[in-house]
CSV table of C-alpha atoms in Angstrom, one decimal:
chain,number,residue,atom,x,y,z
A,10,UNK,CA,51.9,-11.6,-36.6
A,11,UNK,CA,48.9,-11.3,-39.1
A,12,UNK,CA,47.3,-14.3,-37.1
A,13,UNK,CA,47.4,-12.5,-33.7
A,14,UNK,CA,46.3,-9.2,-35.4
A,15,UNK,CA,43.2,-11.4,-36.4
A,16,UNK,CA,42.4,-12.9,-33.3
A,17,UNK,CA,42.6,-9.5,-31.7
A,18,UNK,CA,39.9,-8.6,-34.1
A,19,UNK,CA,37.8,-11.4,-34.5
A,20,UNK,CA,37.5,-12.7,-30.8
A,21,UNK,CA,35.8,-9.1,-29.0
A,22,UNK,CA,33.0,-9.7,-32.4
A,23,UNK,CA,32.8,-13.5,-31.5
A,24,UNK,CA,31.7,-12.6,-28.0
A,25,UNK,CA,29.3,-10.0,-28.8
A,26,UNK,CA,27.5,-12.4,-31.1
A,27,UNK,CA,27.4,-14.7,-28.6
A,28,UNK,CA,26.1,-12.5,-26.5
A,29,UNK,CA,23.5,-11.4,-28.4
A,30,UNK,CA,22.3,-14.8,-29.3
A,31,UNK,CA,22.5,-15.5,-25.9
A,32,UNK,CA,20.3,-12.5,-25.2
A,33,UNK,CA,17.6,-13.3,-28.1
A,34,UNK,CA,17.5,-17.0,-26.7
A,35,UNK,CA,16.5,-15.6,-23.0
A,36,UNK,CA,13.6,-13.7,-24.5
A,37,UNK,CA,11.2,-15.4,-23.1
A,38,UNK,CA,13.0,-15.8,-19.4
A,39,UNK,CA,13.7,-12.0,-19.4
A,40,UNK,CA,13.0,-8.2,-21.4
A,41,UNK,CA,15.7,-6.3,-22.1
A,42,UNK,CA,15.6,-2.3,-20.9
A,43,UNK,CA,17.4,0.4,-22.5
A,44,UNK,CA,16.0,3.8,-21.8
A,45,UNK,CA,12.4,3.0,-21.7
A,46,UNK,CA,10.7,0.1,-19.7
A,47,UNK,CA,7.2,1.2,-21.4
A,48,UNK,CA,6.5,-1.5,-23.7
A,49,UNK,CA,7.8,-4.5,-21.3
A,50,UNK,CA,5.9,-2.9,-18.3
A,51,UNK,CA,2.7,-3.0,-20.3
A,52,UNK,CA,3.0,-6.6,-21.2
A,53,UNK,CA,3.7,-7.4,-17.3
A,54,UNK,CA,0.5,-5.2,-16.2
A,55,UNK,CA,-1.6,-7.1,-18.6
A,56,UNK,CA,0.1,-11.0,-16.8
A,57,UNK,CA,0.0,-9.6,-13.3
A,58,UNK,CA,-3.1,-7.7,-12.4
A,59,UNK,CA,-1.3,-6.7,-8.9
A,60,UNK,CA,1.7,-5.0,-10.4
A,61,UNK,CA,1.2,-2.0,-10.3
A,62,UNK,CA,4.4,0.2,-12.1
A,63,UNK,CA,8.0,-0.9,-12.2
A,64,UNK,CA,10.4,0.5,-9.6
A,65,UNK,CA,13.7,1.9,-10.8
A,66,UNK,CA,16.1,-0.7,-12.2
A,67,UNK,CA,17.7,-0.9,-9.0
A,68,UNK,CA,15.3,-2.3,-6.7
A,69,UNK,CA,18.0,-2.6,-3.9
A,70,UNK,CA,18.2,1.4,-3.4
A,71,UNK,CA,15.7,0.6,-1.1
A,72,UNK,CA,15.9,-3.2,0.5
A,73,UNK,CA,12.4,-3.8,2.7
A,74,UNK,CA,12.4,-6.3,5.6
A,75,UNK,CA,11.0,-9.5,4.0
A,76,UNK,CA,14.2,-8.8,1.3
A,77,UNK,CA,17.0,-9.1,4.5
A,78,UNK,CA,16.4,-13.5,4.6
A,79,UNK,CA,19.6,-14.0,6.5
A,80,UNK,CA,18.7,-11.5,9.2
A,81,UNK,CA,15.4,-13.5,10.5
A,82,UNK,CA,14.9,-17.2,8.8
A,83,UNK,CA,17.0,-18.6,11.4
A,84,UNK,CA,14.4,-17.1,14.0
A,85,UNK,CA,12.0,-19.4,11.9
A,86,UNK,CA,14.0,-22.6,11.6
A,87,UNK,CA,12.1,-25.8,13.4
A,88,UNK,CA,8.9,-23.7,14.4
A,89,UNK,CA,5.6,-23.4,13.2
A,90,UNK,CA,4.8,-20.0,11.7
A,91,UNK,CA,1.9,-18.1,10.8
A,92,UNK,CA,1.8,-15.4,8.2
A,93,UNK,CA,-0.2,-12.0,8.0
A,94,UNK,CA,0.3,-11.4,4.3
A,95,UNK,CA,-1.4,-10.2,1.2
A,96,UNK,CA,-0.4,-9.7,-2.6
A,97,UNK,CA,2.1,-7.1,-1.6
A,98,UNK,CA,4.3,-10.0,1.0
A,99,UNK,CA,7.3,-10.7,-1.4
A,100,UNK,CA,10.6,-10.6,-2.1
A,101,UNK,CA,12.3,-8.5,-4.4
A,102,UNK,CA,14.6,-10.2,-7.2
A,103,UNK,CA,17.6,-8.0,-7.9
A,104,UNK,CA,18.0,-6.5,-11.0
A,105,UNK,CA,21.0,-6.3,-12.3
A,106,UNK,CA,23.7,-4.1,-15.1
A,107,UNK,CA,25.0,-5.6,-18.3
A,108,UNK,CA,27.7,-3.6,-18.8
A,109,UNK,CA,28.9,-5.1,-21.8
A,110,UNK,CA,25.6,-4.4,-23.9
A,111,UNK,CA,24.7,-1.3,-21.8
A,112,UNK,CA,21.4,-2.3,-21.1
A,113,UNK,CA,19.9,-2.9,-17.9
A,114,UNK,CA,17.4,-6.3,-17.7
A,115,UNK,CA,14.9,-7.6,-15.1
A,116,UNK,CA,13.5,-10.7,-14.7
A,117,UNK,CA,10.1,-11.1,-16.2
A,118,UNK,CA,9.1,-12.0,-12.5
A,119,UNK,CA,10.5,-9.4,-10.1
A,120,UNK,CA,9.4,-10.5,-7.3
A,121,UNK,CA,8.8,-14.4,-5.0
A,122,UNK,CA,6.0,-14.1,-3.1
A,123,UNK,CA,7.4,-14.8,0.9
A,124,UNK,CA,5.1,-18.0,1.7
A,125,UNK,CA,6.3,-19.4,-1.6
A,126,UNK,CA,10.1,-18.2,-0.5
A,127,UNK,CA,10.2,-19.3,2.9
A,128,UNK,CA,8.8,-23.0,2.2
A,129,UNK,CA,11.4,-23.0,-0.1
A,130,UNK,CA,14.0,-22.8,2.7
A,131,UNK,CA,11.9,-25.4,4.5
A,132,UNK,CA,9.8,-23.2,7.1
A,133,UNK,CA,6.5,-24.5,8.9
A,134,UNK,CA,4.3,-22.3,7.4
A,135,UNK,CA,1.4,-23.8,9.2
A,136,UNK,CA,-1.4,-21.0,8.7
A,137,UNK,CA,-1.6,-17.8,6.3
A,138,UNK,CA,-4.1,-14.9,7.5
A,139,UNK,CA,-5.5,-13.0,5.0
A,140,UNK,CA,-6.6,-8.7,5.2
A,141,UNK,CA,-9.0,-7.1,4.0
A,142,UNK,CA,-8.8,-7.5,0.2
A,143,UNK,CA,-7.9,-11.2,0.6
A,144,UNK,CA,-4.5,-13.3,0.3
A,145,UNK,CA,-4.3,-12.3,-3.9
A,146,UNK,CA,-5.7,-8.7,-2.8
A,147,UNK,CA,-8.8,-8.9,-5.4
A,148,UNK,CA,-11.3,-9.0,-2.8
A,149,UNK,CA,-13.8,-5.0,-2.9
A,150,UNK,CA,-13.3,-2.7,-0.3
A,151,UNK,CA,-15.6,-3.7,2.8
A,152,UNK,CA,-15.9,-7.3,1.0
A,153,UNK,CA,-16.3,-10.4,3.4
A,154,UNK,CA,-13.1,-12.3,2.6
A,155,UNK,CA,-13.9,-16.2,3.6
A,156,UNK,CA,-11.7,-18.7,5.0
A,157,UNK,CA,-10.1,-20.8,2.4
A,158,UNK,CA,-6.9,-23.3,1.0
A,159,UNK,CA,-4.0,-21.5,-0.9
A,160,UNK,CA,-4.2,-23.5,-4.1
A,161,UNK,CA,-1.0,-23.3,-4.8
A,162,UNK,CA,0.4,-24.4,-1.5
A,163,UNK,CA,-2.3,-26.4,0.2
A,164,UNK,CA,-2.0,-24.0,3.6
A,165,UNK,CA,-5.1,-22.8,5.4
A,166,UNK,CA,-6.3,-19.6,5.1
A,167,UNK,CA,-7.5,-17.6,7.9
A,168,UNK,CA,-9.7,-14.3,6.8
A,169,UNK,CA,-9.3,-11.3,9.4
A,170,UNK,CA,-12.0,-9.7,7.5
A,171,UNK,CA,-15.2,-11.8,7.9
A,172,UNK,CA,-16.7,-13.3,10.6
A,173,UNK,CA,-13.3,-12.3,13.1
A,174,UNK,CA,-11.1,-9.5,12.7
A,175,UNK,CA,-8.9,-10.7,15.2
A,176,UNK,CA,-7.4,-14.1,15.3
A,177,UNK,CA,-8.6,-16.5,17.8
A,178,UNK,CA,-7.0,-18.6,20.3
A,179,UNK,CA,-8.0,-21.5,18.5
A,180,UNK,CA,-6.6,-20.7,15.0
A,181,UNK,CA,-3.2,-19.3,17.1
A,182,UNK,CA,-3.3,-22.9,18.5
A,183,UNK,CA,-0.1,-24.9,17.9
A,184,UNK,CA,1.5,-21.7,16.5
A,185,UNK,CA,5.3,-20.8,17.5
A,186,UNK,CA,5.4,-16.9,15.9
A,187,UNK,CA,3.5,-15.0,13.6
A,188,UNK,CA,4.8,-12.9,10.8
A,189,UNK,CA,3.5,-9.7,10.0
A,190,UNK,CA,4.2,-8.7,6.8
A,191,UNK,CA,1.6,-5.9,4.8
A,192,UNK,CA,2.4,-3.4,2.6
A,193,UNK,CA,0.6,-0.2,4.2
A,194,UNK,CA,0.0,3.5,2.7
A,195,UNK,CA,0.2,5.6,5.8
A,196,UNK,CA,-3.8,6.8,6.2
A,197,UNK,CA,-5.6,6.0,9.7
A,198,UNK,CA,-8.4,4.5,7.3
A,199,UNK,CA,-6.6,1.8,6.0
A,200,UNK,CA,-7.7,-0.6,7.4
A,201,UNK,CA,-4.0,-2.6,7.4
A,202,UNK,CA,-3.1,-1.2,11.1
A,203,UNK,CA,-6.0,-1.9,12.0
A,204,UNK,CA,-5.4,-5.6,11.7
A,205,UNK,CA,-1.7,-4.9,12.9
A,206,UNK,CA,-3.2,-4.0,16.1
A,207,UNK,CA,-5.6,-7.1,16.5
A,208,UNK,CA,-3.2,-9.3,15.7
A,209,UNK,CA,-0.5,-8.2,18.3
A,210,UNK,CA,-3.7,-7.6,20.8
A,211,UNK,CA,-4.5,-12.0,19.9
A,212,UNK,CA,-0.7,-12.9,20.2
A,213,UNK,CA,-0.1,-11.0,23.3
A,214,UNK,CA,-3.3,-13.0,24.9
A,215,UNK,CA,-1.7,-16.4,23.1
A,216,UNK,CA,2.2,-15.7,24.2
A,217,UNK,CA,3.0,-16.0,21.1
A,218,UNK,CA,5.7,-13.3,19.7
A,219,UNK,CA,5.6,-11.8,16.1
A,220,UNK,CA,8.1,-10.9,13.8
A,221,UNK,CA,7.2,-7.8,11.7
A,222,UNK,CA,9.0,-7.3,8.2
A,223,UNK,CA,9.3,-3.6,7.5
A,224,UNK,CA,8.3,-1.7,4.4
A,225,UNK,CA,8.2,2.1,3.5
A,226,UNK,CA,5.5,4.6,3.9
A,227,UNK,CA,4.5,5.9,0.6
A,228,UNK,CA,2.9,8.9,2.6
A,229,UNK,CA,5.5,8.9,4.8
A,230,UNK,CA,7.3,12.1,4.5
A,231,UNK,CA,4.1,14.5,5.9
A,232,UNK,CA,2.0,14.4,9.0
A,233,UNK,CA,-1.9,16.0,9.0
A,234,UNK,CA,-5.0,15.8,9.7
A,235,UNK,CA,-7.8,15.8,12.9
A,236,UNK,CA,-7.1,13.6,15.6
A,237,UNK,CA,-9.4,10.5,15.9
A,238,UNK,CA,-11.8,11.1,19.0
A,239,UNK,CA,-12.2,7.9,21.3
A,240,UNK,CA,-16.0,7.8,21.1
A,241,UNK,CA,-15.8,7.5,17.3
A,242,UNK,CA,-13.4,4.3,17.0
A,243,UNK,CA,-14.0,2.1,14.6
A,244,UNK,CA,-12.0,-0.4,11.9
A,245,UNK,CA,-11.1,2.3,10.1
A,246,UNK,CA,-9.9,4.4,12.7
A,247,UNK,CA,-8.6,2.5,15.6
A,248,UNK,CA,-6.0,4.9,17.6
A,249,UNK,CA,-5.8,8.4,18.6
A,250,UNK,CA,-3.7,9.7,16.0
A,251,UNK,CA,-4.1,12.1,12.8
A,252,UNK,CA,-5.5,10.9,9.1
A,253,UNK,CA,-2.1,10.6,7.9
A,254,UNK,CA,0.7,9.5,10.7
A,255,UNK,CA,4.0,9.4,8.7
A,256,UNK,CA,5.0,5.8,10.2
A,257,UNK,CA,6.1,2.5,8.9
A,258,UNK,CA,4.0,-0.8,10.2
A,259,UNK,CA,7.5,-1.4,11.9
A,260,UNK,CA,7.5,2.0,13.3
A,261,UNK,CA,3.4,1.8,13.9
A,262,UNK,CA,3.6,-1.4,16.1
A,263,UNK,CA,5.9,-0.1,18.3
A,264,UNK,CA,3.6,2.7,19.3
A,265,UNK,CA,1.0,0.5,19.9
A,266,UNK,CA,2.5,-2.0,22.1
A,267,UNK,CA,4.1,1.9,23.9
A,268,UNK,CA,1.1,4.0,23.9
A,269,UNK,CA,-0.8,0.7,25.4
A,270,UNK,CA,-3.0,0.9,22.9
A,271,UNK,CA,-3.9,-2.9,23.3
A,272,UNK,CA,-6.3,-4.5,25.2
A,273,UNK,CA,-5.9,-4.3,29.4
A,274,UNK,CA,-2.5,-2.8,28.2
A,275,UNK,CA,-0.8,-5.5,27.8
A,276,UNK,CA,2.5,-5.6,24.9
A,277,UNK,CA,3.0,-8.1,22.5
A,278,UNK,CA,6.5,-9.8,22.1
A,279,UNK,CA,7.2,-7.9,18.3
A,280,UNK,CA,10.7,-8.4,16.5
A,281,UNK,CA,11.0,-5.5,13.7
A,282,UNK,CA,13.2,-6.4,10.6
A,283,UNK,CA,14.1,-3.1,9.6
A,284,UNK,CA,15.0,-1.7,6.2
A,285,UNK,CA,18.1,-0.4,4.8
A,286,UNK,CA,18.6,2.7,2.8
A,287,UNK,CA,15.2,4.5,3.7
A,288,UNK,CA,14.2,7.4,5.6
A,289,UNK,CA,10.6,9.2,5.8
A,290,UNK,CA,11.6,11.8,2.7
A,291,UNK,CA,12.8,9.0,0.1
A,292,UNK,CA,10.0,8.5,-2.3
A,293,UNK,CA,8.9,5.1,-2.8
A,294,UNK,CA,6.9,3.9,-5.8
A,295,UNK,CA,5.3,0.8,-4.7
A,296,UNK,CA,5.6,-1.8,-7.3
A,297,UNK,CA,2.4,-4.1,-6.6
A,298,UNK,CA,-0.8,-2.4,-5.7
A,299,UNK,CA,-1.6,-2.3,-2.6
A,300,UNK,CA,-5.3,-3.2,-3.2
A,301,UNK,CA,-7.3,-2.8,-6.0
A,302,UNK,CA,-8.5,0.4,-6.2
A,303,UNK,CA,-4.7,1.8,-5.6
A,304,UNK,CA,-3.6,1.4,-8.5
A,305,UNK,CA,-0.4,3.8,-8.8
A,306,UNK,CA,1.3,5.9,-7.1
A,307,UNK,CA,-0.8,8.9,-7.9
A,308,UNK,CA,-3.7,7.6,-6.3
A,309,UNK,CA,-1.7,6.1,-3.2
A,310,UNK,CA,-0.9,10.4,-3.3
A,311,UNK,CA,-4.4,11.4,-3.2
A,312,UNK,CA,-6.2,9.0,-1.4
A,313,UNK,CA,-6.1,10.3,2.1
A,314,UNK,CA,-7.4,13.1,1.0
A,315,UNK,CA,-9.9,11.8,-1.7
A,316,UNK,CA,-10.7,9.0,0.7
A,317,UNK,CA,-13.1,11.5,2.7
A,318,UNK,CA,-15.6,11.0,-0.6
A,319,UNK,CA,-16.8,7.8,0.6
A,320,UNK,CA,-18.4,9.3,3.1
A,321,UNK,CA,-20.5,11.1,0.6
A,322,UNK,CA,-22.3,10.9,-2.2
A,323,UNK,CA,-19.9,11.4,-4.4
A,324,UNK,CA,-18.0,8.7,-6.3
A,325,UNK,CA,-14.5,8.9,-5.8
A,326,UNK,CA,-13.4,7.1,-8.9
A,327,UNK,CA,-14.6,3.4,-7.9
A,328,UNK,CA,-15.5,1.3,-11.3
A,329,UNK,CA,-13.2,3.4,-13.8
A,330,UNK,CA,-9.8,3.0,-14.3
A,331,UNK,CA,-8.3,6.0,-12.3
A,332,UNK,CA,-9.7,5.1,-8.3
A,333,UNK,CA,-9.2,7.9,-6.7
A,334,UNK,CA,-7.5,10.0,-9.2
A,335,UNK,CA,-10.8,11.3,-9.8
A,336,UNK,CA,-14.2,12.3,-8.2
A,337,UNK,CA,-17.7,13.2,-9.7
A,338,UNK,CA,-21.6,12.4,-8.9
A,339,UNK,CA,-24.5,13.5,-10.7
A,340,UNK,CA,-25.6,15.9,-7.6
A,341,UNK,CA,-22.6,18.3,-8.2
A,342,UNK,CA,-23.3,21.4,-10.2
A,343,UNK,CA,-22.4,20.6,-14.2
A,344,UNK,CA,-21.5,24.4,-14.8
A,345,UNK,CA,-18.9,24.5,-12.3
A,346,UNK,CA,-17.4,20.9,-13.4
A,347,UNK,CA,-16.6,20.5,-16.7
A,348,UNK,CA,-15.0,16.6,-16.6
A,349,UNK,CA,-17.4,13.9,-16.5
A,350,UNK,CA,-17.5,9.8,-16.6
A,351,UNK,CA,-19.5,7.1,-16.0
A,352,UNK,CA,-18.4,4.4,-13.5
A,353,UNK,CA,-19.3,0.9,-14.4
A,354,UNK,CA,-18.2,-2.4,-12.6
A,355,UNK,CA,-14.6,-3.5,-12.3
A,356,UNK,CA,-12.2,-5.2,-10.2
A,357,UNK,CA,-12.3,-4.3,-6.6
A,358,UNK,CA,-15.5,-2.4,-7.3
A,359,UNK,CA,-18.5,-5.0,-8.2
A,360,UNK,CA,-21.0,-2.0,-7.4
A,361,UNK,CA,-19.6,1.4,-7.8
A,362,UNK,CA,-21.1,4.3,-6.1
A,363,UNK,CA,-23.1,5.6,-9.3
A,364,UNK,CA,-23.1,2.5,-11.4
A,365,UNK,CA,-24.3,3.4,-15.1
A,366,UNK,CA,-24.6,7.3,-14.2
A,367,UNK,CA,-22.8,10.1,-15.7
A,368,UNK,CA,-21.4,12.0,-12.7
A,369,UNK,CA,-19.9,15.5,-13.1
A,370,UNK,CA,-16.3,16.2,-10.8
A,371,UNK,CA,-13.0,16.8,-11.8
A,372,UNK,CA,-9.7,14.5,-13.1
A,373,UNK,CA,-6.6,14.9,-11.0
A,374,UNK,CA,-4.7,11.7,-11.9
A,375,UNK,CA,-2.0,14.2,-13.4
A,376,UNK,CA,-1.4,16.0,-10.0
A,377,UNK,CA,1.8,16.5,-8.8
A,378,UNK,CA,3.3,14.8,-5.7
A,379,UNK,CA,1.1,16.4,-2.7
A,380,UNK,CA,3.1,16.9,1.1
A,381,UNK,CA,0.1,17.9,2.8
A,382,UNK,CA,-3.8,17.1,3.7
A,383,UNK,CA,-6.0,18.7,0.9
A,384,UNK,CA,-9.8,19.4,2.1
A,385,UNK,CA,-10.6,21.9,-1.4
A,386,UNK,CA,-11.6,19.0,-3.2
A,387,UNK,CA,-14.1,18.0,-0.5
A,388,UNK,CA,-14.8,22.3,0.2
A,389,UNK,CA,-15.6,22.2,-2.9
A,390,UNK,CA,-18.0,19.8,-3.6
A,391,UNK,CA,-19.8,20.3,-0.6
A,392,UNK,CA,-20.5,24.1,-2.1
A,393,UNK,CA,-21.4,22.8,-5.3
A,394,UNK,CA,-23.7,20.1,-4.4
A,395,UNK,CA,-27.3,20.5,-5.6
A,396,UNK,CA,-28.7,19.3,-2.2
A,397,UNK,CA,-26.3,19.6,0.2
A,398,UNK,CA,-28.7,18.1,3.1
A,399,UNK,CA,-28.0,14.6,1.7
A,400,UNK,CA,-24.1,15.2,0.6
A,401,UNK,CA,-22.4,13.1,3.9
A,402,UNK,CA,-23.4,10.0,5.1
A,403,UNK,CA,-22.8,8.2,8.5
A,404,UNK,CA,-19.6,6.5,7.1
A,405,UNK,CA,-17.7,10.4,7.2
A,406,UNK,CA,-17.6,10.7,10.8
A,407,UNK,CA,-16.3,7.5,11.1
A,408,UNK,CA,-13.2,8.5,8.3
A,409,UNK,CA,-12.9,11.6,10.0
A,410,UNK,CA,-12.8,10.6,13.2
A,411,UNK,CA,-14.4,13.4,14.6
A,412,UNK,CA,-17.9,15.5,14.2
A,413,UNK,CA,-16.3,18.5,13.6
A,414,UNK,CA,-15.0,18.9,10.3
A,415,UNK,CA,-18.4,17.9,9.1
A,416,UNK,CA,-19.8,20.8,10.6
A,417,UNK,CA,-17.3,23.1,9.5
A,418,UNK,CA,-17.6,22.2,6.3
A,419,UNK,CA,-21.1,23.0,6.6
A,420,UNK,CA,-20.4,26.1,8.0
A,421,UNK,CA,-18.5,27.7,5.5
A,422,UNK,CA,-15.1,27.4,7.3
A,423,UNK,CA,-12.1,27.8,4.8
A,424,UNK,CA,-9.2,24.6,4.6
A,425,UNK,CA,-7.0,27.0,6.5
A,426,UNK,CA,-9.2,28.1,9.2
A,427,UNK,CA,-9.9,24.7,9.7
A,428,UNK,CA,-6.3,23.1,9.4
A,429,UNK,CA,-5.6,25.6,12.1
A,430,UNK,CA,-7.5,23.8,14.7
A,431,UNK,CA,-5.6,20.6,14.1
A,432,UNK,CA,-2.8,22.4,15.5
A,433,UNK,CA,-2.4,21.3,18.7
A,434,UNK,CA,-3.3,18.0,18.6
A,435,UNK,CA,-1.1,17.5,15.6
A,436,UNK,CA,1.9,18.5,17.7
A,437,UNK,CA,1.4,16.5,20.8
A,438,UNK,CA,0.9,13.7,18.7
A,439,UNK,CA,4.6,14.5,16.6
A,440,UNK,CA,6.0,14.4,20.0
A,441,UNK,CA,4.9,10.7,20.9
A,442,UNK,CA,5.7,9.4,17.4
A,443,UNK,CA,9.0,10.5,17.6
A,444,UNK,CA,9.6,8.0,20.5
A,445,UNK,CA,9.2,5.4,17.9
A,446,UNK,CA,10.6,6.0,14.9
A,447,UNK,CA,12.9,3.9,14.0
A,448,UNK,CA,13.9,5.3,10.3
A,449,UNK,CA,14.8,9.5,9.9
């Protein structure tokens, strides 16, 4: 009797020990999370210059495209495959719940990037093409990003942000399907659709179908802005549609190839991999930075609205540490902006608009979650610049799409008065997207 009573008592302590000592010998395979992931998120930012903020523990609430394996590698098996992809192309590792230690623990790498996964389950990869920003996503905005080798796996890379933007017949050569797999932020200037589009327009002309891995649109839950104008197309604005379009690059594609948006109007064979668990309203905190200078989701928030700075001369928060969660230049007025900083080079910003000059603006990095298009910021500036006949450059009709909100700008007009002339094409334009949506 007093035996059983001891093993009763002595076996659930052996097991915790062991458990614990099992637990202290993992540290250096895994950190341990209890109520705050602070510490071991720091110590991953400063490994992995691309992560950008951990998502909540569970990271199958929301399971992207490239995550569902079983539902497209056997469309891969025996072929020879070319991949669109960037830093943000991986799949997730699960996290999972120790329920016997309460404490929830994630791998010290959550994530396998999808050329390194897919070789792994012995696909072709025969070619990767490469964004702007580059395969590793280090490359400056507007950057030339140059052919190359992956180091790591010995595969050709293509840039479709130098000489070509579009793939060529000859690097399509000998390819059986392309995978398209980008993480996007929902802004017409992005230049990530962009590519989307020349690379269905180059597989459509090769025969060659594409398979498209979904992910969510961090901006996805609110539609605005001016409609692009056809006259002022451009890399940064390819398509008719408003600043920020509320679509996935699943969704996105399938307007393209339906609005005949490509070339002679001819469709490209696409395949979309949906997600599971998304619609358009669930936030999404993207855990690897999209490209450098998006470096959170506060900025990913505010950039197609602080975005319209580059086509200024003010600095919209290139070469600090919080890209457009800020904006100054030394031409605003310093009695109406108290905040000031001094942008210097960093990653993703070699030369900073500004370089080594105090600028004068405002800091908005603790802003809350924005649902809407917000021209004040830009209203504002333009009123308080000290010589407002050099405050836009060419580069804003281009972001803008059109001529006209530069002029009403200049004019005085208020965000409301001119917000209310978006009307109209805003709601023709809800009406076609809805044909393609794919997610609520």
């Amino acid at each position: 009797m007093r035996l059983s009573m001891f093993k009763n008592r002595v076996f659930p302590i052996i097991i915790v020990i062991v458990l614990v000592l099992i637990s202290c010998g993992n540290k250096t395979k895994e950190h341990t999370i209890a109520k705050d992931i602070t510490e071991w998120q720091n110590e991953v930012l400063e490994n992995s210059p691309y992560l950008a903020q951990i998502p909540d523990a569970d990271l199958t609430k929301i399971v992207v495209g490239a995550n569902l394996t079983d539902s497209y590698t056997s469309l891969l098996k025996g072929k020879s495959v070319g991949i669109v992809a960037n830093q943000t192309s991986v799949i997730f590792n699960k996290s999972y719940f120790n329920s016997y230690l309460r404490e929830y623990t994630i791998k010290t790498k959550p994530y396998t990037h999808l050329v390194d996964s897919l070789l792994k389950r012995d696909i072709k990869i025969k070619k990767v093409f490469a964004p702007e920003h580059g395969f590793r996503g280090k490359a400056d905005a507007g950057e030339v990003v140059k052919d190359g080798i992956d180091t790591k796996t010995g595969i050709p890379i293509v840039s479709l942000y130098g000489k070509n933007k579009k793939p060529s017949a000859e690097q399509l050569a000998n390819l059986d399907l392309v995978v398209f797999d980008i993480q996007d932020v929902g802004a017409r200037f992005y230049t990530y659709i962009s590519s989307l589009h020349y690379v269905m327009e180059a597989c459509a002309e090769a025969n060659i179908p594409m398979l498209i891995l979904d992910r969510p649109n961090p901006n996805g839950h609110y539609i605005d802005g001016p409609i692009l104008e056809p006259e002022h197309k451009s890399f940064v604005g390819m398509h008719p549609i408003p600043i920020v379009h509320g679509m996935t690059i699943g969704e996105y594609a399938k307007m393209i190839n339906g609005e005949g948006w490509l070339k002679n109007g001819i469709t490209c064979d696409i395949t979309v991999i949906g997600m599971q668990n998304y619609n358009h309203n669930k936030t999404y905190g993207l855990p690897i930075k999209p490209s450098p200078n998006l470096p959170n989701d506060t900025s990913i928030n505010l950039y197609p609205s602080l975005c319209f700075f580059e086509g200024t001369n003010v600095n919209a928060g290139r070469g600090t540490s919080k890209q457009f969660q800020i904006y100054g230049s030394p031409y605003l007025d310093k009695t109406v902006y108290n905040f000031k900083y001094i942008p210097s080079p960093n990653e993703g910003a070699k030369y900073p608009k500004h370089d080594g000059v105090l600028c004068y603006g405002e800091d908005l990095s603790a802003h809350e979650k924005m649902n809407t298009l917000d021209l004040n910021y830009l209203i504002r500036a333009y009123k308080n610049s000290i010589d407002k006949s050099v405050f836009f450059n060419d580069f804003f009709i281009k972001l803008a799409g059109t001529k006209e909100l530069q002029l009403q700008i200049e004019s005085g007009m208020s965000q409301k008065e001119i917000k209310d002339t978006w009307i109209k094409g805003l709601n023709t334009f809800k009406k076609t997207r809805a044909k393609y949506l794919v997610y609520d």
